[in-house]
Coordinates of N, CA, C and O and ligand atoms in Angstrom, one line a residue:
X1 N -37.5 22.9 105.8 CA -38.9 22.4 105.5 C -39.0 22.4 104.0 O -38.9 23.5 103.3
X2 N -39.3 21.3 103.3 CA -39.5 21.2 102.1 C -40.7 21.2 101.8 O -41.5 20.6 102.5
X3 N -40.9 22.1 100.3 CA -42.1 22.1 99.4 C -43.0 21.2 99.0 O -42.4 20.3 98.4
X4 N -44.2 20.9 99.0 CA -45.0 20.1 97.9 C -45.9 20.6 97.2 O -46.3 21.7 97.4
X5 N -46.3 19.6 96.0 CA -47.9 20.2 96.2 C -48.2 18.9 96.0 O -47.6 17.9 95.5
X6 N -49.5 18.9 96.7 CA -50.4 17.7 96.7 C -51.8 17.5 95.6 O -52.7 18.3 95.5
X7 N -51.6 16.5 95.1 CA -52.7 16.4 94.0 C -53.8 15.6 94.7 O -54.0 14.6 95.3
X8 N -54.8 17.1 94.0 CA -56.1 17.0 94.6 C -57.1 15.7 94.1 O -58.2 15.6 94.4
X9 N -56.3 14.7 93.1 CA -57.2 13.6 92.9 C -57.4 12.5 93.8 O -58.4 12.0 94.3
X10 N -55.6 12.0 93.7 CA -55.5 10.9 94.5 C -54.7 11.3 96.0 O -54.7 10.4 96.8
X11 N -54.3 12.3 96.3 CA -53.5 12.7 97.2 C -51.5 12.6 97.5 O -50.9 12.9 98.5
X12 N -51.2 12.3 96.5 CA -50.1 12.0 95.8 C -49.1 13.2 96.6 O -50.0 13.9 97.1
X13 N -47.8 13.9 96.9 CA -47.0 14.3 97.3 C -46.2 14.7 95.5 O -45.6 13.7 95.2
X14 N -46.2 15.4 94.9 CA -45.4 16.0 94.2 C -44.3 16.9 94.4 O -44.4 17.8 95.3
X15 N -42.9 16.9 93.5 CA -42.4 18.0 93.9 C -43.1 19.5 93.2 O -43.8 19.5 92.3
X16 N -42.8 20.4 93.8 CA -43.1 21.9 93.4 C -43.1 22.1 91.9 O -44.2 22.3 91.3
X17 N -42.1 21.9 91.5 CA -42.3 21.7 89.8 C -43.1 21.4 89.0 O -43.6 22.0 88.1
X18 N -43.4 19.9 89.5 CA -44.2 19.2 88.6 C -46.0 20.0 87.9 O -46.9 20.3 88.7
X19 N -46.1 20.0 86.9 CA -47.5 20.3 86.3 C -48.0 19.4 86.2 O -49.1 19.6 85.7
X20 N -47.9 17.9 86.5 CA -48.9 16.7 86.2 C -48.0 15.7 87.1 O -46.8 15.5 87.2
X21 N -49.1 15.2 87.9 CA -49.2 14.7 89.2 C -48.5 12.9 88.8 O -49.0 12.2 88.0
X22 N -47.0 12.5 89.7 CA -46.3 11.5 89.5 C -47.6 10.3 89.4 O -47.6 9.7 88.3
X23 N -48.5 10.0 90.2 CA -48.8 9.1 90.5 C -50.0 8.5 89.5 O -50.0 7.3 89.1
X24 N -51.1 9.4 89.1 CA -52.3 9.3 88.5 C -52.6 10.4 87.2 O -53.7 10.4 86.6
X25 N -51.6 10.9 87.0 CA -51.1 12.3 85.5 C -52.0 13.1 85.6 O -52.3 13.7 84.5
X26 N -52.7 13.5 86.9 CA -53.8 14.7 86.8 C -53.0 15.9 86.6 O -51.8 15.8 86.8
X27 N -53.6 17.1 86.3 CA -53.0 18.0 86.2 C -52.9 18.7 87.0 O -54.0 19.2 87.4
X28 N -51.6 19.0 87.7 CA -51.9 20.3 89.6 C -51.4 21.0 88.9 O -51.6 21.9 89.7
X29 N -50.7 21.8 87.8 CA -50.4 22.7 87.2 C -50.8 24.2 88.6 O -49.8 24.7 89.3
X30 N -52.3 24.6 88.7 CA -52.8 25.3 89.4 C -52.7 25.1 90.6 O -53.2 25.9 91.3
X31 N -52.3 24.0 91.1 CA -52.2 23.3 93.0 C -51.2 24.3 93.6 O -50.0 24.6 93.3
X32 N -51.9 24.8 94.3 CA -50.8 25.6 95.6 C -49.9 24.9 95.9 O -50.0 23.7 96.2
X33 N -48.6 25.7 96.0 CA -47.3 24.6 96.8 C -47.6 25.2 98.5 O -47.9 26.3 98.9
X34 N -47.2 23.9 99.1 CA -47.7 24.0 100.8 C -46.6 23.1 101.0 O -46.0 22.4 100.1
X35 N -46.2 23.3 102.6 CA -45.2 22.4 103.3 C -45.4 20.8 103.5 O -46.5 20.3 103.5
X36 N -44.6 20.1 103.6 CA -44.6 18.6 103.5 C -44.4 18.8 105.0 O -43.6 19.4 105.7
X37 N -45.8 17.8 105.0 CA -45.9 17.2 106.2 C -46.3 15.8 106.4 O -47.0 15.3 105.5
X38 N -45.7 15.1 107.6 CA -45.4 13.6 107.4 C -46.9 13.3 107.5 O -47.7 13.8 108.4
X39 N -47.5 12.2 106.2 CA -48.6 11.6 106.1 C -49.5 11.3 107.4 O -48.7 11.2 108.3
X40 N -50.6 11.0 107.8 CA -50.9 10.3 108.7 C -50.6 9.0 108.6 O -50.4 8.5 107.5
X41 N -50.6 8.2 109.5 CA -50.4 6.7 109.0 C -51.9 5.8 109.1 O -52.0 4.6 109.0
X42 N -52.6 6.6 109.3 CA -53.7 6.0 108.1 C -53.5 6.1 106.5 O -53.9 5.3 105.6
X43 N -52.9 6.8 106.5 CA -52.4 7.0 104.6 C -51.5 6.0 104.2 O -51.2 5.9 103.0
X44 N -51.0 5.3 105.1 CA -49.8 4.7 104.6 C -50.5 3.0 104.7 O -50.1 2.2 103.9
X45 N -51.3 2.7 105.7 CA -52.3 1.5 105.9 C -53.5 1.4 105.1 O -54.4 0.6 105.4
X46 N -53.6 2.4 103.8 CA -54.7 1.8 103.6 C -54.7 0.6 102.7 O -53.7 0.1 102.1
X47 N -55.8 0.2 102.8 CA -56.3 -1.2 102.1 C -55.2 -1.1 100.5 O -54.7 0.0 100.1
X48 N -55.0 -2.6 99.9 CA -54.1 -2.3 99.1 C -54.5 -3.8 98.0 O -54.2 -4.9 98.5
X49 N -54.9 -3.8 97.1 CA -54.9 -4.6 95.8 C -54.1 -4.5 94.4 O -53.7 -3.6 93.7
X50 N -54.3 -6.1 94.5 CA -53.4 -6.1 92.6 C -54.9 -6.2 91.7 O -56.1 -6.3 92.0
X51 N -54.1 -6.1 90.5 CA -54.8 -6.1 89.0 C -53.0 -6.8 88.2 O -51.9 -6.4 88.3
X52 N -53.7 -8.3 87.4 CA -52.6 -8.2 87.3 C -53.0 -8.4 85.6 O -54.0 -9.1 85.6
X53 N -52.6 -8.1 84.5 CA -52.4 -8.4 83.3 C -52.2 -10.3 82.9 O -51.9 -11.2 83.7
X54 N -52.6 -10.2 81.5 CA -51.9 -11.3 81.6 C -50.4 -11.5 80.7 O -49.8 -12.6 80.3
X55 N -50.2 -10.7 80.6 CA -48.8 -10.6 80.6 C -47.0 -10.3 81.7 O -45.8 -10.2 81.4
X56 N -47.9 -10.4 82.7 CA -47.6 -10.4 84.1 C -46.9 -9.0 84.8 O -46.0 -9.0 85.6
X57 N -47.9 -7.5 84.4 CA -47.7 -6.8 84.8 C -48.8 -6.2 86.1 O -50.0 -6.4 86.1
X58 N -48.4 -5.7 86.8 CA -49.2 -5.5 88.1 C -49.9 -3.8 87.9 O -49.3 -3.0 87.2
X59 N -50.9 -3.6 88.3 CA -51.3 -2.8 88.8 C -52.1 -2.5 90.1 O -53.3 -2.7 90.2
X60 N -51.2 -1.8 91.0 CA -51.7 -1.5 92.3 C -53.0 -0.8 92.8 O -53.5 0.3 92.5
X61 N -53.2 -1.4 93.2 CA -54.8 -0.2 93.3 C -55.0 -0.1 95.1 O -55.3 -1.1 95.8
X62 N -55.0 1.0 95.4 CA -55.5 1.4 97.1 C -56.8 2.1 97.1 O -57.6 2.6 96.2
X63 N -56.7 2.1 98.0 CA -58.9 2.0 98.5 C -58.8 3.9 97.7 O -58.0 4.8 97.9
X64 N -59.9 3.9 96.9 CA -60.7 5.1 96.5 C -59.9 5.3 95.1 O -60.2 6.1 94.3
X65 N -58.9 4.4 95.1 CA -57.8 5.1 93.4 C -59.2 4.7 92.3 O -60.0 3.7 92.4
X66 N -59.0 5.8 91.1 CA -59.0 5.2 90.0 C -58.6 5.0 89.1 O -57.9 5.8 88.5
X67 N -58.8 4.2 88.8 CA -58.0 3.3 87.5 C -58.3 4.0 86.0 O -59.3 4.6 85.8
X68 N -57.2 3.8 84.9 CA -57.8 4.1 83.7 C -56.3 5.0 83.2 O -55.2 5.1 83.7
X69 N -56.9 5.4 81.9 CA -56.2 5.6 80.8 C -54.9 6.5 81.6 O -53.7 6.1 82.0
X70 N -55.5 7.7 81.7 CA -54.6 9.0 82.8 C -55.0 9.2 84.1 O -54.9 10.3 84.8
X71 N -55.5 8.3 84.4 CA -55.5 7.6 86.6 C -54.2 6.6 87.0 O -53.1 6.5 86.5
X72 N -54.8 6.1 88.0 CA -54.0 4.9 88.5 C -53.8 4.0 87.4 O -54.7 3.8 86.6
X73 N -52.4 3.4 87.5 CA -52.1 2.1 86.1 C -51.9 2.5 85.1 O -51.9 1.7 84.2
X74 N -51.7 4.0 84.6 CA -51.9 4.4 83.4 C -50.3 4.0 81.9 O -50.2 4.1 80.7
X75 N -49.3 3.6 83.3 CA -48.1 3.3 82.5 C -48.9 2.0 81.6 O -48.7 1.8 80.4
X76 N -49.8 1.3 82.5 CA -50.2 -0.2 82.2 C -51.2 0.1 80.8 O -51.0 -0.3 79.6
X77 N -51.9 0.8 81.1 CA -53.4 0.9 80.3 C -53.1 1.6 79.2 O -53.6 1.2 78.2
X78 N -52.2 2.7 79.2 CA -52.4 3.7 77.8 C -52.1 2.4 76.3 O -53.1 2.5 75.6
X79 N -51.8 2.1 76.2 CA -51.3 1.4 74.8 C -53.2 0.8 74.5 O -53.5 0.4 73.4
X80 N -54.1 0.7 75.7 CA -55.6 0.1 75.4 C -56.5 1.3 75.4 O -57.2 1.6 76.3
X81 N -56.4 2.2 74.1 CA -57.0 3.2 73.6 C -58.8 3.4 74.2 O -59.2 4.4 74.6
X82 N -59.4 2.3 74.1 CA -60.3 1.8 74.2 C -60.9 2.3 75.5 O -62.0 2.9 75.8
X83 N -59.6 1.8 76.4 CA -60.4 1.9 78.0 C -60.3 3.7 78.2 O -59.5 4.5 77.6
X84 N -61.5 3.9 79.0 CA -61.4 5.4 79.5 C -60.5 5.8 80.2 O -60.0 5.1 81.0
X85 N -60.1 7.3 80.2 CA -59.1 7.7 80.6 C -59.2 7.6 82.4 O -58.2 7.5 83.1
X86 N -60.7 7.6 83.0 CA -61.0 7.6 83.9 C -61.8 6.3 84.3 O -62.8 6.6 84.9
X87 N -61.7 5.3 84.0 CA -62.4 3.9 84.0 C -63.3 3.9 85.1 O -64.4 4.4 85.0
X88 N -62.9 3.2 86.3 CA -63.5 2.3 87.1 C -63.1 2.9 88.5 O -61.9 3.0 88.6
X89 N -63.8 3.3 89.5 CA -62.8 3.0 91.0 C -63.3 2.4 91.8 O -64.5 2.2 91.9
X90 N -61.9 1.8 92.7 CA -62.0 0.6 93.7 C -62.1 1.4 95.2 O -61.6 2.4 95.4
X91 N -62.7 0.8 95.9 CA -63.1 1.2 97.4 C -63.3 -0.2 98.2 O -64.0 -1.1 97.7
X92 N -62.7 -0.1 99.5 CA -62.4 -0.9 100.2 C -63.6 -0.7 101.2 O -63.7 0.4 101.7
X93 N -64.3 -1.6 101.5 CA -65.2 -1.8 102.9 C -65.3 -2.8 103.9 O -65.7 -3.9 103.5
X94 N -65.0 -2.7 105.1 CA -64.8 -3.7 105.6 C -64.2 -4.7 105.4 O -64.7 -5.9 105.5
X95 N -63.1 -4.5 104.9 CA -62.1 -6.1 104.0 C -62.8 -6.4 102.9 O -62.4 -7.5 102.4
X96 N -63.8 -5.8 102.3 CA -64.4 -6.3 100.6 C -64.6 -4.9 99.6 O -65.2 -3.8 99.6
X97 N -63.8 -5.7 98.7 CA -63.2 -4.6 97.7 C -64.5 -4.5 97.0 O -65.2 -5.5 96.8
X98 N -64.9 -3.0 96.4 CA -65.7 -3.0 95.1 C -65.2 -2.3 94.4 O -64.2 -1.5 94.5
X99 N -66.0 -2.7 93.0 CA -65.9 -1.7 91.6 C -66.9 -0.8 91.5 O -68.1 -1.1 91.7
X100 N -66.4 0.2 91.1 CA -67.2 1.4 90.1 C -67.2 2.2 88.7 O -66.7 3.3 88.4
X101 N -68.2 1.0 87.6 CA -67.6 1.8 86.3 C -68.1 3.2 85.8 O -69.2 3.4 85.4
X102 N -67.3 4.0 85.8 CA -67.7 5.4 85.8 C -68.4 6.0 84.4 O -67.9 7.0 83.8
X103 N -69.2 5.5 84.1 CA -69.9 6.2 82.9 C -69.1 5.8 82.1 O -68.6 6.7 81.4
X104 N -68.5 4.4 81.6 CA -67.6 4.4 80.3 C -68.3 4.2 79.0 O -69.4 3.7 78.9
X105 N -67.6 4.6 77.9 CA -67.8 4.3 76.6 C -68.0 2.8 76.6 O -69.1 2.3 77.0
X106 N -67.1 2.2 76.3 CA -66.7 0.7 76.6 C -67.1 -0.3 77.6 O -67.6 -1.4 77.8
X107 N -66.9 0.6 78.0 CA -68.1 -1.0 79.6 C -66.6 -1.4 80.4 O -65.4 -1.3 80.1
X108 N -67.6 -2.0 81.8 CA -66.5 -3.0 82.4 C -66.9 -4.3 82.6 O -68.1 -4.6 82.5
X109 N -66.1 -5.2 83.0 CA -66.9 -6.5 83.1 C -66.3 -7.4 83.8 O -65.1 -7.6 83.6
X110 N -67.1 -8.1 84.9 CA -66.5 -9.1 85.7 C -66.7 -10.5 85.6 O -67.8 -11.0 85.9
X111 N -65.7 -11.2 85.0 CA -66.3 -12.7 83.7 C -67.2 -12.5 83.1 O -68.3 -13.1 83.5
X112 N -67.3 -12.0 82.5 CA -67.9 -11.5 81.5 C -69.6 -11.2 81.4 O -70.4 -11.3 80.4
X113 N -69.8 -10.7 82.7 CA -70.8 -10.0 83.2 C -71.2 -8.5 83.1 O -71.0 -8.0 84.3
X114 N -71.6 -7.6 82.3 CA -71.3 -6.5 82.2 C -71.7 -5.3 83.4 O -72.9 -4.9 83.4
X115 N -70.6 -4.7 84.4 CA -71.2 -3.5 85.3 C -72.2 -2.6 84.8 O -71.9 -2.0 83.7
X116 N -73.8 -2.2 85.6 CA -74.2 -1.2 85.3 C -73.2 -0.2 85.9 O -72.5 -0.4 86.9
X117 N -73.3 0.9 85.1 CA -72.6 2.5 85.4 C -72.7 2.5 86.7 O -73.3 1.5 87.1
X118 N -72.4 3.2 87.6 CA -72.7 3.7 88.6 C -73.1 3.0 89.8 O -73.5 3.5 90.9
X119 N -73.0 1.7 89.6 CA -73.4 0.2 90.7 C -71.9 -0.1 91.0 O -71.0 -0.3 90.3
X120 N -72.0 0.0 92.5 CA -70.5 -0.6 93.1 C -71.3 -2.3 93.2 O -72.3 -2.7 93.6
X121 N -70.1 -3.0 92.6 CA -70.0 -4.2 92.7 C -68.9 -4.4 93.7 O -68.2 -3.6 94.2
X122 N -68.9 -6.1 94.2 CA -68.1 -6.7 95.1 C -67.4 -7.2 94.0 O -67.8 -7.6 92.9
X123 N -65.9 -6.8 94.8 CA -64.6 -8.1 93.5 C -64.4 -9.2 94.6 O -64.4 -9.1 95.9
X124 N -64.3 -10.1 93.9 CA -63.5 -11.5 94.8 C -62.2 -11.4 93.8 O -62.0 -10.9 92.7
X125 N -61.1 -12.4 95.0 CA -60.0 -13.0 94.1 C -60.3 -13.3 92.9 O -61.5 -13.4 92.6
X126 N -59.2 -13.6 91.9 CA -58.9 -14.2 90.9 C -60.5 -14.0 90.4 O -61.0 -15.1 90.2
X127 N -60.9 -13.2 90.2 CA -61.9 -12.9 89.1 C -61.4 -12.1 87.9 O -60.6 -11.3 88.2
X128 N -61.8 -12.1 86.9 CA -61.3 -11.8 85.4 C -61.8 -10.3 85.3 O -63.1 -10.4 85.3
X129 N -61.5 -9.3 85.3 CA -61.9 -7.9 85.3 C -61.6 -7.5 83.7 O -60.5 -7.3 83.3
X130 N -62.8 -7.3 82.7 CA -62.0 -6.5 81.6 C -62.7 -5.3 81.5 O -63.9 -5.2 81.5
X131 N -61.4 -4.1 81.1 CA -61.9 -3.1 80.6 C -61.8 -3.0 79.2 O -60.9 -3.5 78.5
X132 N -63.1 -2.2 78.6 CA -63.7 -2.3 77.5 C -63.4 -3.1 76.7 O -63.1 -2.8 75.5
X133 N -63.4 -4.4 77.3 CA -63.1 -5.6 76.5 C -62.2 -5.6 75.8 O -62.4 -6.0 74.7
X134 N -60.9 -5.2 75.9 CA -59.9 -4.6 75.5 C -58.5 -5.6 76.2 O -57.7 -6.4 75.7
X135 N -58.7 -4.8 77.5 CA -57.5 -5.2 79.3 C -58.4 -6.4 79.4 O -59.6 -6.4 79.1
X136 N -57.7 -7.2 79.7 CA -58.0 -8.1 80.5 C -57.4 -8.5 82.2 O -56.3 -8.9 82.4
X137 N -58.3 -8.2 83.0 CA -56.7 -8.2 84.4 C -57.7 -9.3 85.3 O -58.9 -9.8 85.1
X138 N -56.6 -9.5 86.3 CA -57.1 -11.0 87.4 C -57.1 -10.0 88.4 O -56.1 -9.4 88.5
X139 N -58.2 -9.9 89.3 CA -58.6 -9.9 90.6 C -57.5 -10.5 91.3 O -57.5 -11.7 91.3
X140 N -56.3 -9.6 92.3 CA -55.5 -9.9 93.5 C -56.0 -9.6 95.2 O -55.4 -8.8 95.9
X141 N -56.7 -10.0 95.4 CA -56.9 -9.6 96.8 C -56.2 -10.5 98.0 O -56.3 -10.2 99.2
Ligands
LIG1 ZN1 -52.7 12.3 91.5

């Protein structure tokens, strides 16, 4: 039976070692190590979207991630000082994705519409998502 610890942000599978979580760089430093057990396979079905750059790099986003500096995408985002470390999160409902910008400095914006804080918006496809006017990414659904 092999070790994990699981990070309490996004639910990620780490090995025992790690102090900062592979997937979203939270810190489990303090996360209890517990036995690996096989995911449910609701975990492995959930809802699943791009973000894509326009430089043609992807970022994945599954229902509840978020996004930002040291979240989800963060290999993508860090070089855009600007965007928050904790940006935006996406949640899946009934086949229609929303946004949530989480208190940012910077703002988010869908063509160039600015999110109130704390208002889950609907994304459609190929809509222009930027954070803090900074990223620019296209809506993949
Ligand atoms: Zn994590």
């Amino acid at each position: 039976m092999s070790c994990v610890k699981v990070c309490p942000t996004c639910k990620a599978t780490n090995a025992p070692t790690e102090v900062m979580c592979v997937r979203c760089l939270g810190d489990i430093s303090g996360v209890a190590v517990e036995e690996d057990r096989p995911s449910p396979p609701s975990q492995e079905t959930r809802p699943v979207m791009t973000l894509k750059t326009s430089d043609g790099k992807d970022i994945i986003v599954h229902d509840g991630d978020v996004v930002g500096r040291m979240a989800v995408g963060a290999d993508v985002i860090e070089p855009y000082k600007t965007v928050s470390r904790r940006h935006a999160r996406f949640t899946c409902e009934d086949g229609n994705w929303y946004i949530e910008d989480l208190n940012t400095t910077n703002e988010t914006y869908i063509d160039d519409v600015r999110l109130s804080t704390g208002k889950k918006v609907q994304l459609l496809s190929n809509q222009r998502l930027t954070l803090s006017s900074a990223l620019e990414l296209i809506v993949i659904i």
